[in-house]
Amino acid sequence: MRALILGGTADASLLAAEIARAGLDAVYSYGGRTRAPANQPLPTRIGGFGGVSGLADYIRREAITHVIDATHPFAAEMSRNAVAACMETDTPLIALERVPWTGMSDDNWIEVADVNTAVAALPEATANVFLAIGRQHIAPFAGKPQHAYTLRFVDPPETSLPFAADVIVSRGPFTLHSELEMMRTREIAWIVARNSGGDGARAKIDAARMLGLPVVMISRPELPGRPRVESVAEVMQWLGHSARLGA
Ligand code: 3Y8
Ligand code: NAP
C-alpha cells in the first residue's frame, strides 16, 4: 500500500501524523502556494503535478495505491483533477472534507456564491472591511475602492496590490482573542470570508458574532462526486488501519 495525501490544510496535517504513527508508506503533497509550508512527518513533494495527466503519471510512476484528497474545500481544481486521474488509473480515492460552518441565529451572514457577488454585497458608503480570503482572489474588490481594506496573507505580498489596503501577514490558525483584538483595534465594520469549515479559521466568525458584525460568506464551489469522510479515523479505517483513537 502506498498513499498520496493531497494536503495543505490542518486536517491533512492531522492525517499525516496518524499515517506516520501507523508506519504506513505515504507521500504528502503541497501545491507550493506558500514560501515555507509546515513540515510534515512524511516524505513531502511541493508543486503542481501538471494537470490530470501529470497526476495520473505520478500515480503510476510512484506506484500510488490510494489517494486521499485532504485539500481545502475551495481547492476545487485539485479535487476535480484527483477524481479524473484516479478514474483514469483505477486508483481508490477518498476525500477528507470538513463540514461547512452553519450560521447561528445571532450571526449576521450575507451568503453569496462567489467573490464578485461578495463585492456587490458590500455597502456603497466607505467602511472598514476585513477581507479574510487570502491573496489569490482579491482583485474584484478594486471595484469598490472607497473602503478601508484589511487583508490577511500567509506570506508578505510580492507584487503591488490591486487597491490600497493594509496587509496582516499571518498563517493561522487564529484565536478568538486575537480576532476580537484585531477587529476592535481596526474598527472593522464588515468581514468577507469563505465557508472553509474546520477550526483553523472559525475564530473570525465567532468574533464577528460577538461584535454583531455582518459577514459576507462565500459559499463553497461545487465539487465532483467522490467518496468522502469527515474524520481522520475514517480515513485510517479506509486504509485498513484503525487509528489510535484519542492518541
Ligand atoms: C499552502 C500550508 C495548519 C494549516 C493552516 C485550515 C486552516 C489556517 C484557514 C483567514 C483565512 C485562507 C488561506 C486559510 C486557512 C488554515 C491552514 C487555512 C485561510 C496554509 C498552507 C497553504 C495555504 C494556502 C493558502 C491560500 C489561501 C488560503 C490563507 C502551509 C497556511 C485565506 C483560505 O498566498 C497564497 O497564495 C495563499 C493561498 C490557498 C487562499 C487564497 O486564495 O489566498 N490557504 N494555507 C498549501 C499548499 O501549498 O498546498 O503553508 O503550511 C494552510 C492553512 N490555511 O498548519 O494548521 O486548515 O483551513 N488559508 C480561506 O479560508 O479563505 C485564512 O485569514 O481568516
Ligand atoms: P486549486 O486552485 O484547486 O488547484 C490549482 C492547481 O494547483 C492544481 O490543479 C494543482 O496543479 C495545484 N495544486 C493544488 N493543491 C495541490 C496539492 N496539495 N498538491 C499538488 N498540487 C496542488 O488549489 P488552491 O485553492 O490554490 O489550493 C492550493 C493549496 O492550498 C491546496 O493544498 C489547498 O489544500 C491549500 N489551501 C487552499 C485554500 C483555499 O482557500 N483554496 C485554503 C487553505 C489551504 P496541477 O494542475 O499542475 O497539478
Short mmCIF file of C-alpha atoms and ligand atoms in Angstrom, two decimals:
data_model
loop_
_atom_site.label_atom_id
_atom_site.label_comp_id
_atom_site.label_asym_id
_atom_site.label_seq_id
_atom_site.Cartn_x
_atom_site.Cartn_y
_atom_site.Cartn_z
CA MET A 1 0.00 0.00 0.00
CA ARG A 2 1.34 3.48 -0.82
CA ALA A 3 -0.86 6.53 -0.15
CA LEU A 4 -0.73 10.02 -1.66
CA ILE A 5 -2.15 12.77 0.58
CA LEU A 6 -3.21 15.89 -1.32
CA GLY A 7 -2.72 18.22 1.64
CA GLY A 8 -2.45 21.87 2.54
CA THR A 9 -4.91 22.00 5.45
CA ALA A 10 -4.91 21.45 9.21
CA ASP A 11 -6.91 18.24 8.70
CA ALA A 12 -4.31 16.96 6.22
CA SER A 13 -1.60 17.58 8.82
CA LEU A 14 -3.54 15.58 11.43
CA LEU A 15 -3.95 12.75 8.93
CA ALA A 16 -0.22 12.81 8.06
CA ALA A 17 0.65 12.47 11.75
CA GLU A 18 -1.66 9.45 12.14
CA ILE A 19 -0.33 7.79 8.99
CA ALA A 20 3.27 8.35 10.13
CA ARG A 21 2.42 6.91 13.58
CA ALA A 22 0.96 3.83 11.90
CA GLY A 23 4.18 3.47 9.89
CA LEU A 24 2.32 3.45 6.57
CA ASP A 25 4.10 4.21 3.28
CA ALA A 26 2.77 7.63 2.16
CA VAL A 27 3.71 10.89 0.43
CA TYR A 28 2.37 14.32 1.43
CA SER A 29 1.74 16.84 -1.34
CA TYR A 30 1.62 20.66 -1.19
CA GLY A 31 0.70 22.85 -4.16
CA GLY A 32 3.57 25.24 -3.43
CA ARG A 33 1.36 28.24 -2.63
CA THR A 34 3.33 29.40 0.40
CA ARG A 35 7.02 30.09 0.93
CA ALA A 36 7.54 27.84 3.92
CA PRO A 37 4.76 25.30 4.35
CA ALA A 38 4.58 23.45 7.64
CA ASN A 39 6.86 20.41 7.85
CA GLN A 40 5.18 17.03 7.70
CA PRO A 41 6.29 13.70 9.27
CA LEU A 42 6.15 12.08 5.83
CA PRO A 43 8.14 12.38 2.59
CA THR A 44 6.79 15.60 1.04
CA ARG A 45 6.52 16.88 -2.53
CA ILE A 46 5.74 20.52 -3.38
CA GLY A 47 4.21 21.92 -6.60
CA GLY A 48 1.60 21.05 -9.21
CA PHE A 49 1.55 17.67 -10.96
CA GLY A 50 0.78 19.13 -14.39
CA GLY A 51 -2.99 18.68 -14.64
CA VAL A 52 -4.88 15.38 -14.74
CA SER A 53 -2.30 13.65 -16.96
CA GLY A 54 0.55 14.80 -14.72
CA LEU A 55 -1.20 13.40 -11.64
CA ALA A 56 -2.03 10.13 -13.45
CA ASP A 57 1.63 9.78 -14.49
CA TYR A 58 2.73 10.49 -10.90
CA ILE A 59 0.36 7.82 -9.55
CA ARG A 60 1.74 5.23 -11.98
CA ARG A 61 5.41 6.24 -11.59
CA GLU A 62 5.28 6.30 -7.80
CA ALA A 63 3.12 3.13 -7.55
CA ILE A 64 0.48 5.01 -5.54
CA THR A 65 -2.30 2.61 -4.46
CA HIS A 66 -4.58 5.04 -2.54
CA VAL A 67 -5.23 8.79 -2.91
CA ILE A 68 -6.65 10.92 -0.10
CA ASP A 69 -7.90 14.37 -1.14
CA ALA A 70 -7.46 16.35 2.08
CA THR A 71 -7.28 19.71 0.30
CA HIS A 72 -9.27 22.79 1.26
CA PRO A 73 -12.94 22.88 0.14
CA PHE A 74 -12.09 25.78 -2.18
CA ALA A 75 -9.25 23.86 -3.89
CA ALA A 76 -11.79 22.74 -6.48
CA GLU A 77 -9.42 22.27 -9.41
CA MET A 78 -7.19 19.92 -7.42
CA SER A 79 -10.22 17.93 -6.30
CA ARG A 80 -11.57 17.68 -9.84
CA ASN A 81 -8.17 16.57 -11.15
CA ALA A 82 -7.90 13.94 -8.40
CA VAL A 83 -11.26 12.40 -9.39
CA ALA A 84 -10.26 12.30 -13.07
CA ALA A 85 -6.74 10.94 -12.51
CA CYS A 86 -7.92 8.25 -10.08
CA MET A 87 -10.60 7.18 -12.57
CA GLU A 88 -8.01 7.05 -15.36
CA THR A 89 -5.61 4.94 -13.28
CA ASP A 90 -8.32 2.97 -11.44
CA THR A 91 -6.89 4.14 -8.07
CA PRO A 92 -9.08 4.22 -4.92
CA LEU A 93 -9.80 7.83 -3.85
CA ILE A 94 -11.38 9.28 -0.73
CA ALA A 95 -11.89 12.91 0.33
CA LEU A 96 -11.32 14.12 3.88
CA GLU A 97 -13.66 17.08 3.94
CA ARG A 98 -14.87 19.12 6.91
CA VAL A 99 -18.47 20.22 7.05
CA PRO A 100 -19.28 23.86 6.22
CA TRP A 101 -19.92 26.32 9.03
CA THR A 102 -23.62 26.91 9.58
CA GLY A 103 -24.97 30.31 10.54
CA MET A 104 -26.46 30.60 14.03
CA SER A 105 -29.47 32.73 14.97
CA ASP A 106 -27.31 35.60 16.21
CA ASP A 107 -25.00 35.52 13.17
CA ASN A 108 -25.44 38.26 10.60
CA TRP A 109 -24.38 36.46 7.41
CA ILE A 110 -24.99 37.57 3.85
CA GLU A 111 -24.43 34.34 1.89
CA VAL A 112 -23.09 34.82 -1.66
CA ALA A 113 -21.99 32.42 -4.39
CA ASP A 114 -18.63 33.88 -5.35
CA VAL A 115 -16.18 36.77 -4.97
CA ASN A 116 -17.98 39.03 -7.47
CA THR A 117 -21.28 38.78 -5.59
CA ALA A 118 -19.32 39.34 -2.38
CA VAL A 119 -18.14 42.70 -3.75
CA ALA A 120 -21.72 43.60 -4.69
CA ALA A 121 -22.87 42.75 -1.15
CA LEU A 122 -20.60 45.42 0.40
CA PRO A 123 -22.15 48.84 1.02
CA GLU A 124 -21.51 51.88 -1.18
CA ALA A 125 -20.62 54.07 1.82
CA THR A 126 -17.00 53.82 2.95
CA ALA A 127 -16.42 51.22 5.65
CA ASN A 128 -13.57 49.33 7.34
CA VAL A 129 -13.67 45.93 5.61
CA PHE A 130 -11.67 42.81 6.62
CA LEU A 131 -11.07 40.52 3.61
CA ALA A 132 -10.19 37.13 5.17
CA ILE A 133 -9.97 35.33 1.84
CA GLY A 134 -6.23 35.28 1.27
CA ARG A 135 -4.30 36.62 -1.67
CA GLN A 136 -5.39 34.88 -4.84
CA HIS A 137 -8.91 36.25 -5.31
CA ILE A 138 -8.94 39.86 -4.06
CA ALA A 139 -8.75 41.71 -7.40
CA PRO A 140 -12.56 42.16 -7.83
CA PHE A 141 -12.65 44.32 -4.66
CA ALA A 142 -10.90 47.03 -6.67
CA GLY A 143 -14.45 47.64 -7.89
CA LYS A 144 -15.20 49.25 -4.52
CA PRO A 145 -12.02 51.22 -3.75
CA GLN A 146 -13.88 53.51 -1.34
CA HIS A 147 -13.45 51.03 1.53
CA ALA A 148 -10.56 50.87 4.02
CA TYR A 149 -9.49 47.25 3.44
CA THR A 150 -7.56 44.99 5.83
CA LEU A 151 -6.19 41.87 4.12
CA ARG A 152 -4.58 38.79 5.68
CA PHE A 153 -1.97 36.82 3.74
CA VAL A 154 0.18 33.84 4.67
CA ASP A 155 3.27 35.49 3.12
CA PRO A 156 4.17 39.17 2.57
CA PRO A 157 2.78 40.44 -0.77
CA GLU A 158 5.35 40.15 -3.58
CA THR A 159 3.52 42.39 -6.07
CA SER A 160 1.62 45.66 -5.71
CA LEU A 161 -1.98 45.27 -4.54
CA PRO A 162 -4.92 45.94 -6.90
CA PHE A 163 -6.20 48.56 -4.41
CA ALA A 164 -4.98 50.38 -1.30
CA ALA A 165 -5.10 48.05 1.68
CA ASP A 166 -3.39 47.20 4.93
CA VAL A 167 -1.97 43.65 4.96
CA ILE A 168 -1.68 41.44 8.04
CA VAL A 169 0.82 38.63 7.42
CA SER A 170 -0.22 35.57 9.42
CA ARG A 171 -0.79 31.90 8.59
CA GLY A 172 -3.26 30.90 11.27
CA PRO A 173 -4.82 29.08 12.96
CA PHE A 174 -6.27 32.14 14.72
CA THR A 175 -7.69 32.59 18.22
CA LEU A 176 -10.93 34.27 19.26
CA HIS A 177 -8.96 36.68 21.45
CA SER A 178 -6.63 37.77 18.63
CA GLU A 179 -9.53 38.12 16.16
CA LEU A 180 -11.56 40.26 18.60
CA GLU A 181 -8.49 42.37 19.34
CA MET A 182 -7.78 42.94 15.64
CA MET A 183 -11.39 43.79 14.76
CA ARG A 184 -11.81 46.20 17.66
CA THR A 185 -8.45 47.93 17.09
CA ARG A 186 -9.18 48.40 13.39
CA GLU A 187 -12.89 49.20 13.98
CA ILE A 188 -13.79 46.57 11.38
CA ALA A 189 -17.42 47.01 10.25
CA TRP A 190 -17.64 44.24 7.58
CA ILE A 191 -15.96 40.87 7.11
CA VAL A 192 -15.69 38.83 3.91
CA ALA A 193 -14.95 35.11 4.44
CA ARG A 194 -15.12 31.80 2.64
CA ASN A 195 -17.07 28.93 4.15
CA SER A 196 -13.90 26.92 4.77
CA GLY A 197 -15.28 24.99 7.72
CA GLY A 198 -12.92 23.49 10.25
CA ASP A 199 -11.47 25.15 13.33
CA GLY A 200 -8.39 26.84 11.83
CA ALA A 201 -10.23 29.94 10.68
CA ARG A 202 -13.52 29.73 12.61
CA ALA A 203 -12.45 32.30 15.24
CA LYS A 204 -13.19 35.28 12.96
CA ILE A 205 -16.77 34.03 12.52
CA ASP A 206 -17.25 33.74 16.30
CA ALA A 207 -15.66 37.16 16.82
CA ALA A 208 -17.97 38.72 14.21
CA ARG A 209 -20.99 37.26 16.00
CA MET A 210 -19.81 38.60 19.36
CA LEU A 211 -19.28 42.05 17.86
CA GLY A 212 -22.54 41.92 15.89
CA LEU A 213 -20.71 42.45 12.59
CA PRO A 214 -22.07 41.41 9.18
CA VAL A 215 -20.16 38.62 7.43
CA VAL A 216 -20.31 38.25 3.66
CA MET A 217 -19.96 34.44 3.49
CA ILE A 218 -18.83 32.95 0.19
CA SER A 219 -20.32 29.51 -0.36
CA ARG A 220 -18.19 26.58 -1.43
CA PRO A 221 -17.69 25.71 -5.09
CA GLU A 222 -19.36 22.59 -6.43
CA LEU A 223 -17.00 19.64 -6.01
CA PRO A 224 -17.16 16.44 -8.08
CA GLY A 225 -18.84 13.42 -6.54
CA ARG A 226 -16.41 11.10 -4.75
CA PRO A 227 -16.40 9.07 -1.53
CA ARG A 228 -15.92 11.48 1.41
CA VAL A 229 -15.42 11.25 5.16
CA GLU A 230 -15.08 13.90 7.86
CA SER A 231 -12.59 12.31 10.24
CA VAL A 232 -9.01 11.04 10.22
CA ALA A 233 -10.20 7.84 11.92
CA GLU A 234 -12.48 7.08 8.95
CA VAL A 235 -9.61 7.61 6.51
CA MET A 236 -7.44 5.23 8.55
CA GLN A 237 -10.22 2.63 8.52
CA TRP A 238 -10.49 3.10 4.74
CA LEU A 239 -6.75 2.44 4.53
CA GLY A 240 -7.33 -0.72 6.57
CA HIS A 241 -5.83 0.63 9.77
CA SER A 242 -7.76 1.61 12.85
CA ALA A 243 -6.48 4.97 14.06
CA ARG A 244 -5.24 5.01 17.66
CA LEU A 245 -8.38 6.80 18.82
CA GLY A 246 -7.68 9.58 21.26
CA ALA A 247 -3.96 9.08 20.80
C1 3Y8 B 1 -0.18 26.18 1.27
C2 3Y8 B 1 0.09 25.35 4.34
C3 3Y8 B 1 -2.13 24.40 9.68
C4 3Y8 B 1 -2.86 24.64 8.43
C5 3Y8 B 1 -3.37 26.06 8.40
C6 3Y8 B 1 -7.36 25.21 7.54
C7 3Y8 B 1 -6.71 26.26 8.43
C8 3Y8 B 1 -5.19 28.23 8.58
C9 3Y8 B 1 -8.00 28.92 7.10
C10 3Y8 B 1 -8.19 33.87 7.37
C11 3Y8 B 1 -8.44 32.74 6.39
C12 3Y8 B 1 -7.29 31.21 3.52
C13 3Y8 B 1 -5.86 30.70 3.24
C14 3Y8 B 1 -6.61 29.72 5.20
C15 3Y8 B 1 -6.84 28.76 6.16
C16 3Y8 B 1 -5.61 27.05 7.70
C17 3Y8 B 1 -4.45 26.13 7.33
C18 3Y8 B 1 -6.02 27.54 6.31
C19 3Y8 B 1 -7.47 30.91 5.02
C20 3Y8 B 1 -1.88 27.13 4.58
C21 3Y8 B 1 -0.85 26.38 3.78
C22 3Y8 B 1 -1.00 26.70 2.44
C23 3Y8 B 1 -2.08 27.61 2.35
C24 3Y8 B 1 -2.54 28.20 1.06
C25 3Y8 B 1 -3.43 29.37 1.28
C26 3Y8 B 1 -4.05 30.02 0.03
C27 3Y8 B 1 -5.13 30.91 0.71
C28 3Y8 B 1 -5.62 30.04 1.86
C29 3Y8 B 1 -4.81 31.75 3.53
C30 3Y8 B 1 1.31 25.97 4.99
C31 3Y8 B 1 -1.28 28.07 5.61
C32 3Y8 B 1 -7.44 32.67 3.19
C33 3Y8 B 1 -8.36 30.37 2.77
O1 3Y8 B 1 -0.66 33.36 -0.67
C34 3Y8 B 1 -1.31 32.42 -1.17
O2 3Y8 B 1 -1.27 32.10 -2.39
C35 3Y8 B 1 -2.21 31.64 -0.26
C36 3Y8 B 1 -3.10 30.80 -0.83
C37 3Y8 B 1 -4.64 28.98 -0.91
C38 3Y8 B 1 -6.32 31.27 -0.18
C39 3Y8 B 1 -6.01 32.30 -1.20
O3 3Y8 B 1 -6.71 32.24 -2.23
O4 3Y8 B 1 -5.12 33.16 -0.96
N1 3Y8 B 1 -4.61 29.00 2.03
N2 3Y8 B 1 -2.61 27.89 3.56
C40 3Y8 B 1 -0.85 24.91 0.77
C41 3Y8 B 1 -0.17 24.33 -0.45
O5 3Y8 B 1 0.77 24.95 -0.99
O6 3Y8 B 1 -0.59 23.23 -0.86
O7 3Y8 B 1 1.82 26.99 4.43
O8 3Y8 B 1 1.75 25.41 6.00
C42 3Y8 B 1 -2.81 26.12 5.26
C43 3Y8 B 1 -3.97 26.66 6.01
N3 3Y8 B 1 -4.78 27.57 5.56
O9 3Y8 B 1 -0.89 24.21 9.60
O10 3Y8 B 1 -2.75 24.41 10.75
O11 3Y8 B 1 -6.90 24.08 7.56
O12 3Y8 B 1 -8.28 25.57 6.78
N4 3Y8 B 1 -5.67 29.65 4.24
C44 3Y8 B 1 -9.81 30.70 3.18
O13 3Y8 B 1 -10.31 30.07 4.15
O14 3Y8 B 1 -10.37 31.60 2.55
C45 3Y8 B 1 -7.15 32.03 6.00
O15 3Y8 B 1 -7.20 34.61 7.20
O16 3Y8 B 1 -9.03 34.01 8.28
P1 NAP B 2 -6.64 24.74 -6.76
O1 NAP B 2 -6.96 26.09 -7.32
O2 NAP B 2 -7.73 23.76 -6.53
O3 NAP B 2 -5.52 24.00 -7.63
C1 NAP B 2 -4.85 24.65 -8.69
C2 NAP B 2 -3.66 23.78 -9.07
O4 NAP B 2 -2.71 23.85 -8.00
C3 NAP B 2 -3.98 22.28 -9.17
O5 NAP B 2 -4.58 21.96 -10.40
C4 NAP B 2 -2.59 21.68 -8.97
O6 NAP B 2 -1.77 21.93 -10.11
C5 NAP B 2 -2.07 22.57 -7.86
N1 NAP B 2 -2.35 22.03 -6.52
C6 NAP B 2 -3.30 22.45 -5.66
N2 NAP B 2 -3.22 21.79 -4.49
C7 NAP B 2 -2.17 20.93 -4.62
C8 NAP B 2 -1.57 19.96 -3.76
N3 NAP B 2 -2.00 19.79 -2.50
N4 NAP B 2 -0.51 19.23 -4.24
C9 NAP B 2 -0.06 19.43 -5.50
N5 NAP B 2 -0.57 20.35 -6.37
C10 NAP B 2 -1.62 21.07 -5.92
O7 NAP B 2 -5.82 24.92 -5.38
P2 NAP B 2 -5.77 26.20 -4.37
O8 NAP B 2 -7.15 26.57 -3.99
O9 NAP B 2 -4.84 27.22 -4.95
O10 NAP B 2 -5.10 25.49 -3.10
C11 NAP B 2 -3.73 25.20 -3.17
C12 NAP B 2 -3.34 24.53 -1.88
O11 NAP B 2 -3.64 25.37 -0.77
C13 NAP B 2 -4.02 23.20 -1.62
O12 NAP B 2 -3.09 22.33 -0.99
C14 NAP B 2 -5.10 23.55 -0.62
O13 NAP B 2 -5.41 22.46 0.24
C15 NAP B 2 -4.43 24.66 0.16
N6 NAP B 2 -5.41 25.58 0.73
C16 NAP B 2 -6.24 26.22 -0.13
C17 NAP B 2 -7.18 27.10 0.43
C18 NAP B 2 -8.13 27.84 -0.46
O14 NAP B 2 -8.82 28.73 0.02
N7 NAP B 2 -8.19 27.48 -1.73
C19 NAP B 2 -7.24 27.28 1.83
C20 NAP B 2 -6.33 26.59 2.64
C21 NAP B 2 -5.41 25.75 2.09
P3 NAP B 2 -1.58 20.88 -11.33
O15 NAP B 2 -2.85 21.01 -12.13
O16 NAP B 2 -0.36 21.35 -12.04
O17 NAP B 2 -1.44 19.52 -10.72
#
